[in-house]
Amino acid sequence: MSTSSTDKPSSTDKPLKQIHLAAHFPGVNNTTVWSAPEAGSHIEFSSFAHLARTAERAKFDFLFLAEGLRLREQGGKIHDLDVVGRPDTFTVLSALAAVTEHLGLTGTINSTFNEPYEVARQFASLDHLSGGRAAWNVVTSWDAFTGENFRRGGFLPQEERYSRAKEFLTTAHELFDSWRGDEIIADQATGTFLRDAQAGAFIHQGEQFDISGQFNVPRSPQGRPVIFQAGASDEGREFAASSADAIFSRYSKLEEGQAFYQDVKGRLARYGRRHDQLLILPAATFVLGDTDAEARELAHEVRRQQVSGATAIKYLEHVWNRDLSAYDPDGPLPDVDPIPGENTIALGRASVRQFRDPLAVAKEWRERAEAKNLSIRELVIETTTRQSFIGSPATVAETINEFVQADASDGFILVPHLTPGGLDAFADTVVPLLQERGVFRTEYAGTTLRDHLGLEHPDAEVPAGRAAS
Amino acid sequence: MSSSSSSLPASPPSSAPLHLAVALDGAGWHPAAWREPVARPRDLFTAGYWADLVAEAERGLLDFVTIEDSLGLQSAHFLEPDGRTDQVRGRLDAVLIAARVAPLTRHIGLVPTVVATHTEPFHISKAIATLDYVSTGRAGLRVQVTARPNEAGHFGRRTIPPFGLGDLDRPAVRELTTDLLDEAADYVDVVRRLWDSWEDDAEIRDVATGRFIDRDKLHYIDFEGKHFSVKGPSITPRPPQGQPLVSALAHEHSTGAPFRLVARSADVGYVTPHDTEQARAVVAAVRAEQDAAGRTGEPLHLFGDLVVFLDDTPAAAEDRRDRLDALAGYAYAGDARIFTGTPAQLADLLLELRADGLSGFRLRPAVLGHDLPAITRGLVPELQRRGAFRSSYQADTLRGLLGLARPANRYAAATA
């Protein structure tokens, strides 16, 4: 991790934490504004290269890619109001390794619709080809809807998704560790290429996987990719505390961030891990202006772009669980009640699970809309998440630093609302202010993503799963 | 690029320019290649090694490179691990290597091997589509199956019983290999359908209605087969070439299944005749399968695969081969003919085989550090002098280099 010569003491004697920053490629949800004139392609490689180069110019820790394995549908039809379509994660990250030198490359890869041998090969290969910059955001799913695109279909009961994810990750670690790193001698004179004919040998017998053989990718620069976890459930937190190097969380407000931070870091001791072995990195959005007032105006404009009338109706359907297309987004909320029970209108969307009691939500929203005289669209704009950081570069830099120093996070994964230039202004205006404060690197101190994140190489720990055979 | 249907004849005229590809694998195809001073065996797992190889191939104006891959360690045995420590073992994922070099090159096609047997057609379809995006239209794949029991054990999803080379005509083995190849044909069918599952103009960004796509231009593929069913559409829009290149290596077998895979699924088939008579027979056999598959007259390149030792004199090439065989401890032989000689002699041979109906060649350099530059700096100028090879790149896509039109979208045609 970089140190700075301009460190200034804070009010307490606690040393200033160094902030970690990452760039999230804009996703396939309504945070991303595709309708603006400056909104570029979401699929051409040039857009990915632009964001990655901006992030590297700003000395960010890594770039982050999300993934979903089936196009979203609502009411049995492919959802058409947000950005649709994205590239294959591994392929685009490997290509980005060619146009960057230091930036970490984090890919979201599903543990349900993949097999450990193949995923371990891909991450080990990416780590080799990027010189030690690979990271894996382990996500789970169980739904038969996504399963329709895969050999196994919807084979996994919901309650087993974390046990599969845990065993998947354990198995992948056994594969990564099946090469120690000293096997390849390649002595041209004696003709010995491998020191050990058993290099890569592994055996894994478990509930989810019963596999054995030899892994065919030699140990990569980082040993194992950096592991991210993204779920906020109790099971997800426990999974992260036991197995992850970083959490991609959604708590970008100060108090809830602090509560989450305390909770998860408090679970580490149970697994014999230190506080600095798990980083908490919430997703955060931002709107910058020359002044705070200008930023607030811009932020409202962006919210209107993000929530069109059609998007507001679709959002309401998540709660109502019924077709609301006949309603006017500029009119009052529906007088009919939501259909209770399993949500059938927005298949394959994790977000609908946040509405545990749709009848109560509908009642509360109706009351709020009536009290403030809000239309459907205005209510959705007010209800759904506003940007995390709004203000002048100085305000945003100050706020981010306060969050991190107050242990609400260890940094942020920034989600620009525009592709590909949505991070440019942040890189040019906010990052220098953080650097001046001595809380963000001015140069990369190391070459691997583990170096950037201050994480130990796994060889510093006891290798886990090298099976005898 | 022209959108009219290709008029590539089933058998190219004997004066048509040749197409040349190079097959990249480790330090080269000879098992002792890594021991040559020119080899870089400690660099095999670095991006720089692969970038240098592909840059050299592009300097020679080659049509494309293929990159070998497998779901287990390399082995000198037919289907079993060999436990050897004196040859290159271990490799990187071929699709990721191709993606890593794509932004560093501009014209050459990138054709990684993909194994259909244990993997997901949905994942591979979007991976190759994405390779097509990151290379702006230069992607392809080489589809391969695996009957290795140890590789099946890496996935634990099916058991493949062991068998030997001598068992290939046993009924149970014939059934297994035919099933693997038919699965691969289904796999390619799914991959191709997913590439077409978005029409080219599906993204509309209609601000007035708030719609990013016209969902009527996205299509479920609803594929149901013996080994998998896939709903679609892809999560990745139709790639720049529409259909990236599909290729496969096929050997003669009494079931006809390998040639059937090429005939049913491929744009380029790699075949391994050892002389002109075999070349004529192989070409006739694949063309017959092509007719049987209902693809009569559709463009299907047949490339001859050759392992090459190239030197300034025939004796030097033979000496080098002998020296490497001695280092390996056995005389290297494989499915493909091994050529030793000068670039001019190789040019003679390629032009002779062209007359038998092969439209190109995939050369397997015995030692990449030696024989790849011998191809790009020796063979290519020789063929250019004879008017049989391009003197500059004249297309922006891999399909374009191979004279293949950008295909219409099967789903768009159905609804137009």
XYZ file of C-alpha atoms in Angstrom, chain A:
469
model
C 0.000 0.000 0.000
C 1.257 3.467 -0.749
C 2.281 5.809 1.988
C 2.118 9.512 1.654
C 4.390 12.255 2.790
C 1.467 14.577 3.437
C -0.212 12.550 6.159
C -1.767 14.886 8.650
C -2.834 13.760 12.074
C -6.557 13.403 12.627
C -8.262 14.582 15.753
C -7.462 11.309 17.459
C -4.130 9.549 17.296
C -5.585 6.899 15.036
C -3.562 6.836 11.798
C -5.381 7.832 8.658
C -6.768 4.874 6.743
C -5.867 4.612 3.085
C -8.962 4.613 0.873
C -9.547 1.905 -1.719
C -11.427 2.876 -4.873
C -12.786 0.814 -7.731
C -14.735 1.423 -10.936
C -17.906 -0.556 -11.587
C -18.780 -0.800 -15.270
C -22.330 0.648 -15.529
C -24.835 -2.144 -15.211
C -28.076 -3.357 -16.730
C -30.385 -1.516 -14.386
C -31.870 1.938 -14.317
C -28.880 3.496 -12.535
C -27.314 3.575 -15.964
C -28.520 6.449 -18.112
C -28.426 5.354 -21.749
C -30.611 8.115 -23.128
C -28.139 10.978 -22.652
C -26.363 12.199 -25.796
C -22.966 11.395 -24.289
C -23.962 7.799 -23.412
C -21.813 5.420 -25.433
C -21.852 1.742 -26.270
C -22.291 -0.834 -23.508
C -20.815 -3.631 -25.553
C -17.976 -2.271 -27.698
C -14.571 -2.973 -26.200
C -13.605 0.690 -26.538
C -16.063 1.554 -23.748
C -14.511 -0.984 -21.385
C -11.012 0.168 -22.315
C -12.002 3.814 -21.688
C -13.299 3.136 -18.184
C -10.331 0.895 -17.330
C -7.813 3.476 -18.523
C -9.575 6.224 -16.568
C -9.533 4.063 -13.445
C -5.850 3.270 -13.901
C -4.980 6.901 -14.583
C -6.652 7.690 -11.243
C -4.671 4.874 -9.512
C -7.843 2.942 -8.637
C -7.482 -0.487 -7.085
C -9.589 -2.361 -9.622
C -12.342 -2.470 -12.217
C -15.479 -4.446 -11.368
C -17.794 -6.311 -13.731
C -21.202 -7.670 -12.759
C -22.879 -10.527 -14.571
C -26.338 -12.026 -14.997
C -26.869 -15.228 -16.919
C -30.346 -14.647 -18.235
C -31.859 -11.496 -19.639
C -34.307 -9.957 -17.209
C -37.987 -10.392 -17.862
C -41.064 -8.733 -16.506
C -44.539 -10.067 -17.091
C -43.073 -12.813 -19.297
C -41.382 -10.345 -21.620
C -37.746 -9.319 -21.911
C -37.282 -6.101 -19.972
C -36.535 -3.390 -22.509
C -36.300 -0.139 -20.549
C -32.745 -0.459 -19.198
C -29.474 -1.312 -20.877
C -29.722 -4.895 -22.130
C -26.760 -7.064 -23.050
C -23.233 -7.417 -21.816
C -20.052 -9.272 -22.696
C -18.578 -12.430 -21.237
C -16.756 -11.517 -18.047
C -13.533 -13.520 -18.398
C -13.045 -12.601 -22.038
C -13.399 -8.863 -21.569
C -11.232 -8.845 -18.420
C -8.458 -10.717 -20.233
C -8.605 -8.194 -23.072
C -8.476 -5.344 -20.531
C -5.273 -6.842 -19.133
C -3.706 -5.884 -22.467
C -4.587 -2.189 -22.175
C -3.745 -1.707 -18.473
C -0.691 -2.463 -16.341
C -1.703 -2.176 -12.719
C -5.468 -2.126 -12.457
C -7.070 -5.085 -10.705
C -9.650 -6.993 -12.755
C -12.643 -8.252 -10.795
C -15.218 -10.510 -12.397
C -18.546 -11.696 -11.053
C -18.837 -15.428 -11.662
C -21.732 -17.580 -10.586
C -21.044 -20.668 -8.491
C -24.309 -22.340 -9.436
C -24.089 -22.537 -13.211
C -20.376 -23.315 -13.480
C -18.014 -26.125 -12.458
C -14.988 -25.569 -10.189
C -12.380 -27.089 -12.526
C -13.296 -24.774 -15.375
C -13.682 -21.624 -13.273
C -10.393 -22.286 -11.466
C -8.661 -22.671 -14.858
C -10.153 -19.403 -16.050
C -9.201 -17.395 -12.962
C -5.718 -18.912 -12.790
C -5.276 -18.128 -16.497
C -6.518 -14.565 -16.019
C -4.127 -14.122 -13.116
C -1.193 -15.329 -15.256
C -2.198 -13.215 -18.242
C -2.640 -10.075 -16.132
C 0.499 -10.550 -14.046
C -1.447 -11.082 -10.803
C -4.467 -8.801 -11.083
C -7.431 -11.214 -11.020
C -10.306 -11.144 -8.542
C -13.475 -13.199 -8.340
C -16.780 -11.901 -7.006
C -18.482 -15.162 -6.021
C -22.242 -14.981 -6.478
C -24.927 -17.603 -6.146
C -28.292 -18.190 -7.700
C -30.742 -21.008 -7.627
C -33.616 -20.035 -9.848
C -34.890 -22.391 -12.488
C -35.433 -19.325 -14.670
C -31.675 -18.803 -15.110
C -31.147 -22.558 -15.130
C -33.030 -22.830 -18.415
C -29.852 -21.664 -20.151
C -27.691 -24.452 -18.708
C -27.184 -28.194 -18.800
C -28.396 -28.732 -15.274
C -31.434 -26.513 -15.314
C -32.741 -25.306 -11.965
C -31.186 -28.085 -9.926
C -30.373 -26.269 -6.717
C -32.824 -25.655 -3.852
C -32.605 -22.048 -2.633
C -31.397 -23.082 0.822
C -28.452 -24.946 -0.695
C -27.050 -22.089 -2.724
C -24.574 -20.981 -0.069
C -23.495 -24.500 0.748
C -22.778 -24.995 -2.933
C -20.990 -21.633 -3.120
C -18.856 -22.477 -0.085
C -17.959 -25.894 -1.381
C -17.340 -24.450 -4.850
C -14.894 -21.939 -3.392
C -13.203 -24.536 -1.186
C -12.798 -26.792 -4.208
C -11.435 -23.961 -6.327
C -8.888 -23.204 -3.582
C -7.840 -26.854 -3.577
C -7.281 -26.576 -7.316
C -5.331 -23.301 -7.043
C -3.217 -24.835 -4.271
C -2.612 -28.091 -6.156
C 0.446 -26.397 -7.666
C 2.910 -24.994 -5.136
C 4.668 -22.766 -7.629
C 8.073 -24.418 -7.798
C 7.201 -27.330 -10.096
C 8.290 -25.888 -13.418
C 12.041 -26.178 -13.811
C 12.188 -26.178 -17.613
C 15.861 -27.128 -17.601
C 16.750 -27.386 -21.264
C 20.047 -29.120 -20.575
C 18.783 -31.954 -18.394
C 15.392 -32.218 -20.063
C 13.405 -31.895 -16.857
C 10.373 -29.706 -17.396
C 8.414 -30.621 -14.275
C 9.957 -31.339 -10.920
C 6.997 -33.455 -9.903
C 4.817 -35.768 -12.000
C 2.043 -35.261 -9.443
C 1.863 -31.492 -9.925
C -1.758 -30.421 -9.797
C -3.035 -33.626 -8.181
C -6.298 -33.130 -6.289
C -9.135 -35.084 -4.772
C -12.335 -33.473 -3.590
C -15.222 -35.506 -2.257
C -18.175 -33.535 -0.956
C -21.916 -33.048 -1.104
C -21.760 -30.896 -4.214
C -18.613 -32.080 -5.962
C -16.887 -35.429 -6.225
C -13.913 -34.787 -8.466
C -10.284 -35.806 -8.731
C -7.372 -35.699 -11.125
C -4.734 -33.115 -11.987
C -5.285 -29.385 -12.392
C -3.590 -28.159 -15.561
C -2.787 -24.508 -14.826
C 0.424 -23.892 -12.862
C 0.269 -21.627 -9.825
C -0.471 -18.049 -10.797
C 1.250 -14.878 -9.533
C -1.292 -14.194 -6.774
C -1.563 -17.853 -5.815
C -5.306 -17.459 -5.759
C -7.426 -14.641 -7.145
C -8.696 -12.119 -4.616
C -12.139 -13.307 -3.450
C -15.145 -10.965 -3.256
C -18.532 -11.731 -1.810
C -21.655 -9.667 -2.421
C -24.588 -10.984 -0.390
C -25.801 -9.100 2.684
C -27.850 -11.884 4.288
C -26.656 -13.474 7.509
C -25.420 -16.475 5.544
C -23.692 -14.180 3.086
C -21.934 -12.259 5.881
C -20.777 -15.491 7.469
C -19.534 -16.753 4.105
C -17.593 -13.510 3.644
C -16.114 -13.608 7.147
C -14.919 -17.165 6.634
C -13.730 -17.042 3.045
C -13.627 -13.642 1.331
C -10.942 -10.981 0.974
C -13.456 -8.214 0.300
C -17.180 -7.546 0.400
C -19.056 -5.699 -2.297
C -21.802 -4.309 -0.073
C -24.726 -2.009 -0.690
C -24.512 0.090 2.490
C -23.322 3.479 1.366
C -25.059 5.495 4.123
C -22.951 6.333 7.161
C -24.818 4.671 10.048
C -25.903 1.544 8.203
C -22.402 1.293 6.763
C -20.872 1.463 10.229
C -23.292 -1.154 11.536
C -22.526 -3.511 8.669
C -18.791 -2.889 9.004
C -18.824 -3.667 12.728
C -20.989 -6.714 12.275
C -18.906 -8.323 9.549
C -15.501 -7.425 10.960
C -16.735 -8.772 14.296
C -17.277 -12.177 12.715
C -13.662 -12.523 11.569
C -12.124 -13.592 14.884
C -14.273 -16.733 14.835
C -12.302 -17.823 11.782
C -8.937 -16.787 13.160
C -8.759 -13.792 10.861
C -7.653 -10.198 11.472
C -9.665 -7.038 10.758
C -7.445 -6.066 7.856
C -7.963 -9.381 6.077
C -11.456 -8.469 4.886
C -12.169 -5.163 3.146
C -15.649 -3.650 3.098
C -16.291 -1.867 -0.177
C -19.846 -0.607 -0.754
C -21.166 0.326 -4.152
C -21.604 4.086 -4.440
C -23.000 6.469 -7.012
C -22.060 10.106 -7.321
C -22.953 13.361 -9.037
C -20.395 16.150 -9.243
C -20.986 19.849 -9.874
C -18.920 23.013 -9.678
C -20.846 23.846 -6.516
C -22.922 21.750 -4.158
C -26.070 23.495 -5.365
C -25.262 22.776 -8.989
C -24.561 19.147 -8.138
C -27.943 18.852 -6.408
C -29.687 20.179 -9.494
C -27.775 17.812 -11.720
C -28.550 14.945 -9.393
C -32.271 15.600 -9.692
C -31.980 15.699 -13.470
C -30.105 12.380 -13.447
C -32.818 10.863 -11.240
C -35.447 11.903 -13.799
C -33.367 10.274 -16.547
C -33.034 7.128 -14.479
C -36.739 6.875 -13.714
C -38.760 7.412 -16.872
C -42.530 7.049 -16.656
C -42.294 3.559 -18.090
C -39.552 2.613 -15.618
C -41.676 3.913 -12.723
C -44.583 1.652 -13.743
C -42.261 -1.357 -14.048
C -40.795 -0.617 -10.651
C -44.243 -0.442 -9.109
C -45.060 -3.820 -10.662
C -42.276 -5.376 -8.574
C -44.283 -4.513 -5.473
C -47.781 -4.956 -6.867
C -46.799 -8.215 -8.608
C -49.339 -7.485 -11.352
C -49.597 -5.760 -14.722
C -49.939 -1.998 -14.149
C -49.366 -0.916 -17.737
C -52.796 0.754 -17.875
C -51.805 3.269 -15.191
C -50.555 6.761 -15.980
C -47.104 7.349 -14.474
C -47.986 11.002 -14.011
C -51.181 10.062 -12.186
C -51.901 8.701 -8.690
C -50.857 5.318 -7.354
C -53.015 2.271 -8.194
C -56.063 1.785 -5.990
C -55.869 -2.013 -6.344
C -53.726 -3.955 -3.869
C -50.652 -6.050 -4.663
C -51.081 -9.744 -5.369
C -49.539 -11.513 -2.383
C -47.336 -14.583 -2.507
C -44.456 -15.501 -4.769
C -43.441 -12.748 -7.145
C -44.203 -13.980 -10.640
C -43.918 -10.730 -12.543
C -40.179 -10.069 -12.255
C -38.498 -13.447 -12.668
C -34.799 -13.777 -12.009
C -34.527 -10.473 -10.163
C -33.026 -10.540 -6.713
C -34.317 -7.018 -6.012
C -37.944 -8.084 -5.630
C -37.034 -9.950 -2.458
C -36.526 -6.644 -0.631
C -40.327 -6.201 -0.542
C -41.182 -8.777 2.077
C -44.636 -7.366 2.827
C -45.966 -5.845 -0.421
C -49.355 -4.898 1.090
C -47.679 -2.798 3.768
C -45.298 -1.231 1.251
C -48.197 -0.302 -1.012
C -50.110 1.218 1.878
C -47.124 3.281 2.993
C -46.430 4.524 -0.524
C -50.056 5.504 -1.107
C -50.063 7.506 2.110
C -46.814 9.219 1.244
C -47.995 10.033 -2.286
C -51.260 11.469 -1.003
C -49.576 13.539 1.697
C -47.081 15.085 -0.729
C -49.301 15.009 -3.811
C -46.850 12.804 -5.744
C -47.465 11.043 -9.025
C -46.307 7.455 -9.571
C -43.106 8.663 -11.222
C -42.406 11.278 -8.544
C -42.976 8.734 -5.813
C -40.605 6.233 -7.395
C -37.964 8.930 -7.848
C -38.315 9.849 -4.183
C -38.467 6.272 -2.908
C -35.681 4.651 -4.848
C -32.085 5.198 -3.982
C -30.658 8.601 -4.678
C -26.994 9.064 -5.436
C -24.593 8.269 -2.591
C -22.396 11.353 -3.030
C -23.654 14.650 -4.426
C -21.622 17.829 -4.372
C -18.577 19.723 -5.462
C -15.349 17.727 -5.757
C -14.280 19.091 -2.361
C -17.530 18.022 -0.713
C -17.447 14.560 -2.264
C -13.782 14.022 -1.359
C -14.486 15.143 2.198
C -17.545 12.900 2.528
C -15.780 9.831 1.146
C -12.867 10.367 3.479
C -15.179 10.807 6.472
C -16.955 7.549 5.670
C -13.748 5.612 5.508
C -12.121 7.202 8.543
C -15.364 6.601 10.505
C -15.229 2.889 9.633
C -18.344 2.897 7.502
C -16.227 1.258 4.799
C -12.661 0.761 3.580
C -13.415 2.526 0.340
C -15.966 2.426 -2.454
C -16.808 0.712 -5.699
C -18.000 3.666 -7.735
C -20.826 3.135 -10.191
C -20.910 5.886 -12.824
C -24.291 6.495 -14.460
C -22.740 7.141 -17.867
C -20.728 4.851 -20.152
C -17.871 5.229 -20.844
C -16.964 8.713 -19.568
C -18.852 8.691 -16.269
C -15.726 8.404 -14.155
C -13.615 10.987 -15.980
C -14.555 14.000 -13.852
C -14.159 12.038 -10.628
C -10.681 10.969 -11.690
C -9.729 14.505 -12.615
C -11.211 16.409 -9.687
C -11.930 14.229 -6.642
C -8.936 11.894 -6.722
C -6.345 14.712 -6.556
C -8.085 16.073 -3.448
C -7.956 12.657 -1.767
C -4.292 12.418 -2.711
C -3.630 15.847 -1.207
C -5.151 14.637 2.028
C -2.740 11.715 2.017
C -5.513 9.122 2.024
C -5.158 7.825 -1.520
C -2.099 6.559 -3.400
C -0.362 8.796 -5.910
C 1.451 5.857 -7.511
C 0.921 2.128 -7.452
C 3.325 0.691 -4.908
C 3.010 -2.917 -6.063
C 2.117 -4.870 -9.154
C -0.633 -7.249 -8.017
C -4.159 -6.580 -6.843
C -3.234 -8.122 -3.490
C -0.543 -5.431 -3.249
C -3.057 -2.663 -3.949
C -5.519 -4.021 -1.370
C -2.872 -4.710 1.258
C -3.712 -8.426 1.278
C -1.152 -11.115 1.975
C -0.150 -13.655 -0.652
C -1.886 -16.932 0.238
C 1.516 -18.633 0.529
C 1.894 -16.626 3.714
C -0.823 -18.896 5.083
C -0.689 -22.673 5.304
C -1.641 -24.172 1.951
C -4.919 -25.984 2.351
C -5.812 -28.720 -0.019
C -2.827 -30.371 -1.636
C -4.161 -33.890 -1.763
C -1.921 -36.899 -1.555
C -2.511 -39.431 -4.263
